[in-house]
Coordinates of C-alpha atoms in Angstrom, one line a residue:
M972 CA 33.8 15.7 -35.0
V973 CA 35.0 18.7 -33.7
D974 CA 34.2 19.7 -29.3
L975 CA 34.2 23.4 -30.1
L976 CA 33.8 25.5 -33.3
A977 CA 34.3 28.9 -32.2
V978 CA 32.8 31.9 -34.3
G979 CA 33.8 35.5 -33.9
N980 CA 37.0 37.9 -33.3
A981 CA 40.2 37.2 -33.7
L982 CA 42.1 40.2 -32.8
V983 CA 45.5 41.1 -31.9
D984 CA 45.1 43.1 -28.0
R985 CA 47.2 45.8 -27.7
V986 CA 48.2 46.1 -24.0
H987 CA 48.6 49.0 -22.4
R988 CA 49.7 49.2 -18.1
V989 CA 49.1 52.1 -16.6
T990 CA 48.7 53.7 -13.3
I991 CA 45.3 54.5 -13.0
L992 CA 42.1 53.9 -14.9
P993 CA 41.1 57.5 -14.6
P994 CA 37.7 59.0 -14.3
P995 CA 36.5 61.3 -17.2
D996 CA 38.2 63.7 -18.6
G997 CA 41.0 62.9 -15.4
G998 CA 44.6 61.2 -17.2
A999 CA 47.2 58.3 -16.7
A1000 CA 50.8 57.1 -17.5
I1001 CA 51.6 54.2 -19.8
L1002 CA 54.2 52.2 -17.7
E1003 CA 54.2 49.3 -20.5
R1004 CA 53.0 48.8 -23.9
S1005 CA 52.5 45.0 -25.1
R1006 CA 50.6 43.2 -27.7
A1007 CA 49.2 39.5 -28.0
P1008 CA 46.5 37.6 -30.4
G1009 CA 43.0 38.0 -28.6
G1010 CA 39.4 38.2 -29.1
V1011 CA 36.7 37.0 -27.5
E1012 CA 36.0 33.1 -29.4
A1013 CA 39.5 33.1 -30.2
N1014 CA 40.3 33.2 -26.8
V1015 CA 37.2 30.9 -25.3
A1016 CA 39.3 28.6 -28.4
A1017 CA 42.4 28.5 -26.9
A1018 CA 41.5 27.8 -23.4
A1019 CA 39.1 24.9 -24.7
A1020 CA 42.6 23.6 -26.6
A1021 CA 44.7 24.2 -23.4
L1022 CA 41.9 21.6 -22.0
G1023 CA 42.7 19.0 -24.2
L1024 CA 39.4 19.6 -26.9
D1025 CA 39.6 19.5 -30.4
A1026 CA 38.6 23.2 -31.8
A1027 CA 38.3 25.2 -34.5
M1028 CA 38.1 29.0 -35.7
V1029 CA 35.9 30.4 -38.4
A1030 CA 36.5 34.8 -38.3
H1031 CA 37.8 37.5 -40.8
V1032 CA 41.4 38.2 -40.4
G1033 CA 43.1 41.0 -42.8
R1034 CA 45.9 39.9 -45.5
D1035 CA 48.2 41.6 -43.2
A1036 CA 50.8 41.0 -40.2
D1037 CA 48.5 41.5 -37.2
G1038 CA 46.3 38.6 -39.2
E1039 CA 49.7 36.4 -40.2
E1040 CA 50.0 36.9 -36.1
V1041 CA 46.4 35.7 -35.4
L1042 CA 46.8 32.6 -36.8
A1043 CA 49.9 31.6 -36.5
D1044 CA 48.5 31.8 -32.7
L1045 CA 46.1 29.9 -33.2
R1046 CA 47.8 26.7 -35.0
E1047 CA 50.5 27.0 -32.9
R1048 CA 48.0 25.8 -30.2
G1049 CA 46.1 22.9 -32.5
I1050 CA 43.3 25.2 -33.3
D1051 CA 41.8 24.3 -36.8
T1052 CA 41.6 27.3 -39.2
D1053 CA 40.4 26.5 -41.9
G1054 CA 37.6 28.2 -41.7
V1055 CA 39.4 31.8 -41.2
R1056 CA 38.8 34.1 -44.1
V1057 CA 41.8 36.3 -44.9
G1058 CA 40.7 39.5 -46.3
E1059 CA 42.0 42.5 -47.2
P1060 CA 44.8 44.5 -45.3
G1061 CA 43.7 46.5 -42.6
D1062 CA 40.8 43.9 -42.2
T1063 CA 42.5 42.7 -38.7
A1064 CA 40.8 44.0 -36.1
N1065 CA 42.8 45.3 -32.9
S1066 CA 42.2 46.1 -29.4
L1067 CA 42.9 48.8 -27.4
V1068 CA 43.1 47.3 -23.8
F1069 CA 44.3 49.5 -20.4
V1070 CA 45.4 47.3 -17.8
D1071 CA 46.3 49.1 -14.3
P1072 CA 47.9 47.8 -11.4
E1073 CA 45.4 45.5 -9.9
G1074 CA 44.5 44.3 -12.8
R1075 CA 41.8 46.2 -13.6
R1076 CA 41.1 46.8 -17.1
I1077 CA 39.1 49.2 -19.8
I1078 CA 38.4 47.7 -23.6
F1079 CA 37.9 49.7 -26.7
T1080 CA 37.7 47.4 -29.7
G1081 CA 37.3 48.6 -33.7
G1082 CA 38.2 47.2 -37.1
R1083 CA 36.6 44.9 -39.4
G1084 CA 36.7 41.3 -38.1
A1085 CA 33.9 40.1 -37.1
G1086 CA 31.6 42.4 -38.6
A1087 CA 32.6 41.4 -42.3
L1088 CA 31.4 37.3 -41.0
E1089 CA 28.8 36.3 -42.7
L1090 CA 27.9 32.3 -43.0
A1091 CA 28.5 30.5 -45.6
D1092 CA 28.0 26.8 -47.0
A1093 CA 31.2 25.4 -45.9
D1094 CA 30.6 26.6 -42.0
L1095 CA 27.0 25.2 -42.3
V1096 CA 29.1 21.9 -42.6
R1097 CA 32.1 22.4 -40.5
L1098 CA 28.5 23.1 -37.5
S1099 CA 27.2 20.4 -38.4
G1100 CA 30.3 18.5 -37.3
A1101 CA 30.9 20.0 -34.3
R1102 CA 29.7 19.5 -30.5
V1103 CA 29.4 22.8 -29.2
C1104 CA 29.6 26.3 -31.2
A1105 CA 30.5 28.9 -28.7
T1106 CA 30.3 32.5 -29.8
S1107 CA 29.3 36.3 -28.5
A1108 CA 26.9 38.9 -28.5
Y1109 CA 29.9 40.9 -30.1
V1110 CA 29.2 40.0 -33.5
P1111 CA 26.5 41.0 -35.6
A1112 CA 22.8 40.4 -35.2
A1113 CA 22.7 38.5 -38.6
L1114 CA 25.2 36.4 -37.6
L1115 CA 24.0 35.4 -34.2
R1116 CA 20.3 34.9 -35.3
G1117 CA 22.0 32.6 -38.4
L1118 CA 24.2 30.3 -36.0
A1119 CA 21.0 29.9 -33.9
D1120 CA 18.9 28.4 -36.9
A1121 CA 22.3 26.2 -37.8
C1122 CA 22.6 24.4 -34.7
A1123 CA 18.7 23.8 -34.3
R1124 CA 19.1 22.1 -37.2
T1125 CA 22.0 20.6 -37.0
D1126 CA 21.6 19.5 -32.9
T1127 CA 25.1 21.1 -32.3
L1128 CA 24.9 23.1 -28.7
L1129 CA 25.2 26.8 -28.8
S1130 CA 27.1 28.3 -25.9
V1131 CA 27.0 32.5 -25.9
D1132 CA 28.7 34.7 -24.2
L1133 CA 26.5 38.2 -23.6
P1134 CA 29.5 40.5 -22.5
G1135 CA 28.2 43.7 -22.4
T1136 CA 24.5 46.1 -21.8
F1137 CA 22.0 46.8 -25.2
D1138 CA 23.6 50.6 -25.2
D1139 CA 27.3 48.9 -26.8
L1140 CA 25.7 45.9 -28.6
A1141 CA 22.9 48.5 -30.2
P1142 CA 24.8 49.0 -33.3
R1143 CA 25.9 45.4 -34.0
G1144 CA 21.9 44.9 -34.5
I1145 CA 21.6 43.1 -30.4
T1146 CA 18.7 44.0 -28.3
R1147 CA 17.3 42.5 -25.5
E1148 CA 13.9 41.4 -27.6
L1149 CA 17.0 39.1 -30.2
V1150 CA 18.2 38.0 -26.9
A1151 CA 15.3 36.6 -25.8
A1152 CA 13.7 35.5 -28.8
L1153 CA 16.6 33.2 -29.5
L1154 CA 17.1 31.9 -25.7
P1155 CA 15.0 28.4 -26.0
R1156 CA 18.3 27.5 -29.1
I1157 CA 20.9 28.7 -27.1
S1158 CA 22.4 25.7 -24.9
L1159 CA 24.2 28.1 -22.7
L1160 CA 24.2 32.1 -21.8
V1161 CA 27.3 33.5 -19.9
L1162 CA 27.2 37.0 -18.8
G1163 CA 27.9 39.5 -16.5
R1164 CA 25.9 41.1 -13.9
A1165 CA 25.7 44.2 -15.5
P1166 CA 24.4 42.7 -18.6
L1167 CA 22.3 40.0 -16.7
A1168 CA 20.0 43.5 -15.3
D1169 CA 20.0 45.0 -18.6
L1170 CA 18.0 42.1 -20.2
T1171 CA 16.2 41.0 -17.3
G1172 CA 15.1 44.9 -15.2
T1173 CA 17.1 43.9 -11.9
E1174 CA 20.8 43.7 -10.7
D1175 CA 19.9 41.1 -8.2
V1176 CA 21.4 37.9 -9.4
D1177 CA 18.8 35.5 -7.9
E1178 CA 15.9 37.5 -8.8
G1179 CA 17.1 38.1 -12.3
L1180 CA 17.5 33.8 -13.0
D1181 CA 14.3 33.5 -11.8
R1182 CA 13.0 36.0 -14.0
L1183 CA 15.4 34.1 -16.3
R1184 CA 13.8 31.2 -15.9
R1185 CA 10.3 31.7 -16.1
H1186 CA 11.1 32.0 -19.8
T1187 CA 13.7 29.3 -20.8
D1188 CA 15.3 26.3 -19.4
T1189 CA 18.4 27.4 -20.9
R1190 CA 22.0 26.3 -18.8
V1191 CA 22.8 30.6 -17.5
A1192 CA 25.9 31.8 -15.5
V1193 CA 27.0 35.0 -14.0
T1194 CA 29.8 36.1 -13.4
A1195 CA 30.1 38.2 -10.3
G1196 CA 33.3 39.6 -9.2
A1197 CA 34.4 39.0 -5.8
E1198 CA 31.2 37.3 -5.5
G1199 CA 32.3 34.3 -7.6
L1200 CA 30.5 32.3 -10.1
H1201 CA 26.6 31.7 -10.5
V1202 CA 25.3 28.5 -12.2
D1203 CA 21.7 28.1 -12.3
G1204 CA 20.8 25.1 -15.0
D1205 CA 19.6 21.2 -15.0
G1206 CA 16.9 21.9 -12.2
E1207 CA 19.6 23.8 -9.5
R1208 CA 21.5 26.7 -9.4
V1209 CA 25.1 26.5 -7.5
H1210 CA 26.9 29.9 -6.2
A1211 CA 31.3 28.7 -6.2
P1212 CA 33.1 31.8 -4.7
A1213 CA 36.2 33.5 -6.3
C1214 CA 39.3 31.9 -6.3
P1215 CA 41.5 33.6 -3.6
V1216 CA 44.6 34.2 -6.0
E1217 CA 46.8 37.1 -6.3
V1218 CA 45.5 38.8 -9.5
V1219 CA 47.7 40.3 -12.0
D1220 CA 45.5 40.7 -14.8
T1221 CA 41.8 40.1 -15.7
S1222 CA 41.5 40.4 -19.0
G1223 CA 40.1 37.6 -21.3
A1224 CA 39.5 35.5 -17.7
G1225 CA 35.6 35.2 -18.8
D1226 CA 36.8 33.9 -22.1
V1227 CA 38.2 30.5 -20.0
T1228 CA 35.6 30.9 -17.6
H1229 CA 33.4 30.5 -21.0
A1230 CA 35.6 27.5 -22.0
A1231 CA 35.3 25.3 -18.5
L1232 CA 32.1 25.9 -18.4
I1233 CA 31.6 24.4 -21.7
A1234 CA 33.9 21.6 -21.4
A1235 CA 32.7 20.6 -18.1
W1236 CA 29.0 21.3 -18.3
L1237 CA 28.3 20.7 -22.1
L1238 CA 30.8 18.7 -23.4
D1239 CA 31.8 16.2 -19.9
G1240 CA 27.8 16.0 -19.0
A1241 CA 29.3 17.6 -15.3
P1242 CA 26.1 18.6 -12.4
P1243 CA 26.4 22.4 -12.3
E1244 CA 28.2 22.1 -8.7
Q1245 CA 31.2 20.8 -9.7
A1246 CA 30.8 22.9 -13.5
A1247 CA 30.2 25.8 -11.5
V1248 CA 33.6 25.1 -9.4
A1249 CA 35.4 24.4 -12.7
G1250 CA 34.7 27.5 -14.1
A1251 CA 35.7 29.6 -11.0
A1252 CA 38.7 28.2 -11.0
A1253 CA 39.6 28.2 -14.8
G1254 CA 38.7 31.9 -14.2
G1255 CA 40.7 33.0 -11.3
H1256 CA 43.7 30.4 -13.0
A1257 CA 43.2 32.8 -15.7
T1258 CA 44.3 35.9 -14.1
L1259 CA 47.8 34.7 -12.4
A1260 CA 49.6 36.1 -15.8
A1261 CA 49.5 39.2 -18.2
G1262 CA 47.6 38.9 -21.2
A1263 CA 44.2 37.2 -22.1
R1264 CA 46.4 34.2 -22.8
G1265 CA 49.2 34.0 -20.2
A1266 CA 47.6 31.7 -18.0
L1267 CA 45.6 29.0 -19.5
P1268 CA 44.7 26.3 -17.3
G1269 CA 44.6 22.2 -18.2
R1270 CA 42.8 19.9 -16.5
R1271 CA 44.8 19.2 -13.7
V1272 CA 44.6 22.2 -12.6
L1273 CA 40.8 22.5 -12.6
A1274 CA 40.8 18.4 -11.3
G1275 CA 43.2 20.5 -8.3
A1276 CA 41.0 23.2 -7.7
A1277 CA 38.2 21.1 -7.4
A1278 CA 39.8 19.1 -4.8
Q1279 CA 40.9 21.7 -2.5
R1280 CA 37.7 23.7 -2.2
P1281 CA 34.7 22.7 -2.2
T1282 CA 31.6 25.0 -4.4
G1283 CA 30.2 27.2 -0.9
A1284 CA 33.0 27.7 0.7
E1285 CA 34.3 31.2 1.5
P1286 CA 37.3 32.4 0.1
P1287 CA 40.6 32.1 2.4
G1288 CA 43.1 34.6 3.7
P1289 CA 42.7 37.9 3.9
R1290 CA 46.3 38.8 1.5
T1291 CA 45.6 38.3 -1.4
D1292 CA 41.8 39.4 -4.2
P1293 CA 39.3 36.9 -5.7
A1294 CA 39.8 37.1 -9.0
D1295 CA 36.9 38.3 -11.6
P1296 CA 35.7 35.4 -13.7
G1297 CA 34.1 38.5 -15.6
R1298 CA 34.1 40.4 -18.8
H1299 CA 36.9 40.3 -21.4

């Protein structure tokens, strides 16, 4: 049995380091270009593998150089890729990532990728042999609904990232009503402040969590930038401040946070306080290097962070910036 089956996006990030993130009608100079494998669910699988979890991937890539790069990276990390479909040349999805000197970024994604995924009988077998299935609302609505149904039948825990507002997710068929209907079958929901506000109708994190709690006992984690990580579930609500680090790049930090929460909260059965500290520490560590997988923490990193900073402590030091363990 695998610890984690990630289902969804595995693609190539084309990263542009720029002078600024410009406003509408503005411009910026490109300082440096690079590329690396990425994708929300593939990043979660990579971070889980770095934490010592047995991980597998279901995704769709093309029969092309980008697809070969994606598969090679997953395999080098020890991730089972038997569930990755190889389609036609050009099928591998790509993201254009623009990162400013402070590590903030904007991302544009295109290509078939997860949009071509449909659940096959072999995937249902894989789900039945997994302790946790991780996915996101960046997959088509039919796939998200199918995963929720299949996990309910197989007693596999379902962990879902709600990574954007519904205006952005609408082309995939992801609606507020769908997410609300699926919540009872979701074991862990990870989302940022903007998606929480869009889902609940309030920008106040505590009020948003209160509104969710009236309808579901789903565990919820809210990444809130400089405010840190809010965790609500198992009868507790905990806030872990953001880690004070020298931020290089926030790309993929939310995916790393997600993997740490799966490891600590869903698989290890840690209490919410311990899970929150692990998630915040993982997200902070992930910002220390360029790229979504440039600084994946291991178990020792998270254990050290937990020992050094109890939950509720204020981020020390005026010279460092709190890392946002937020969006991808």
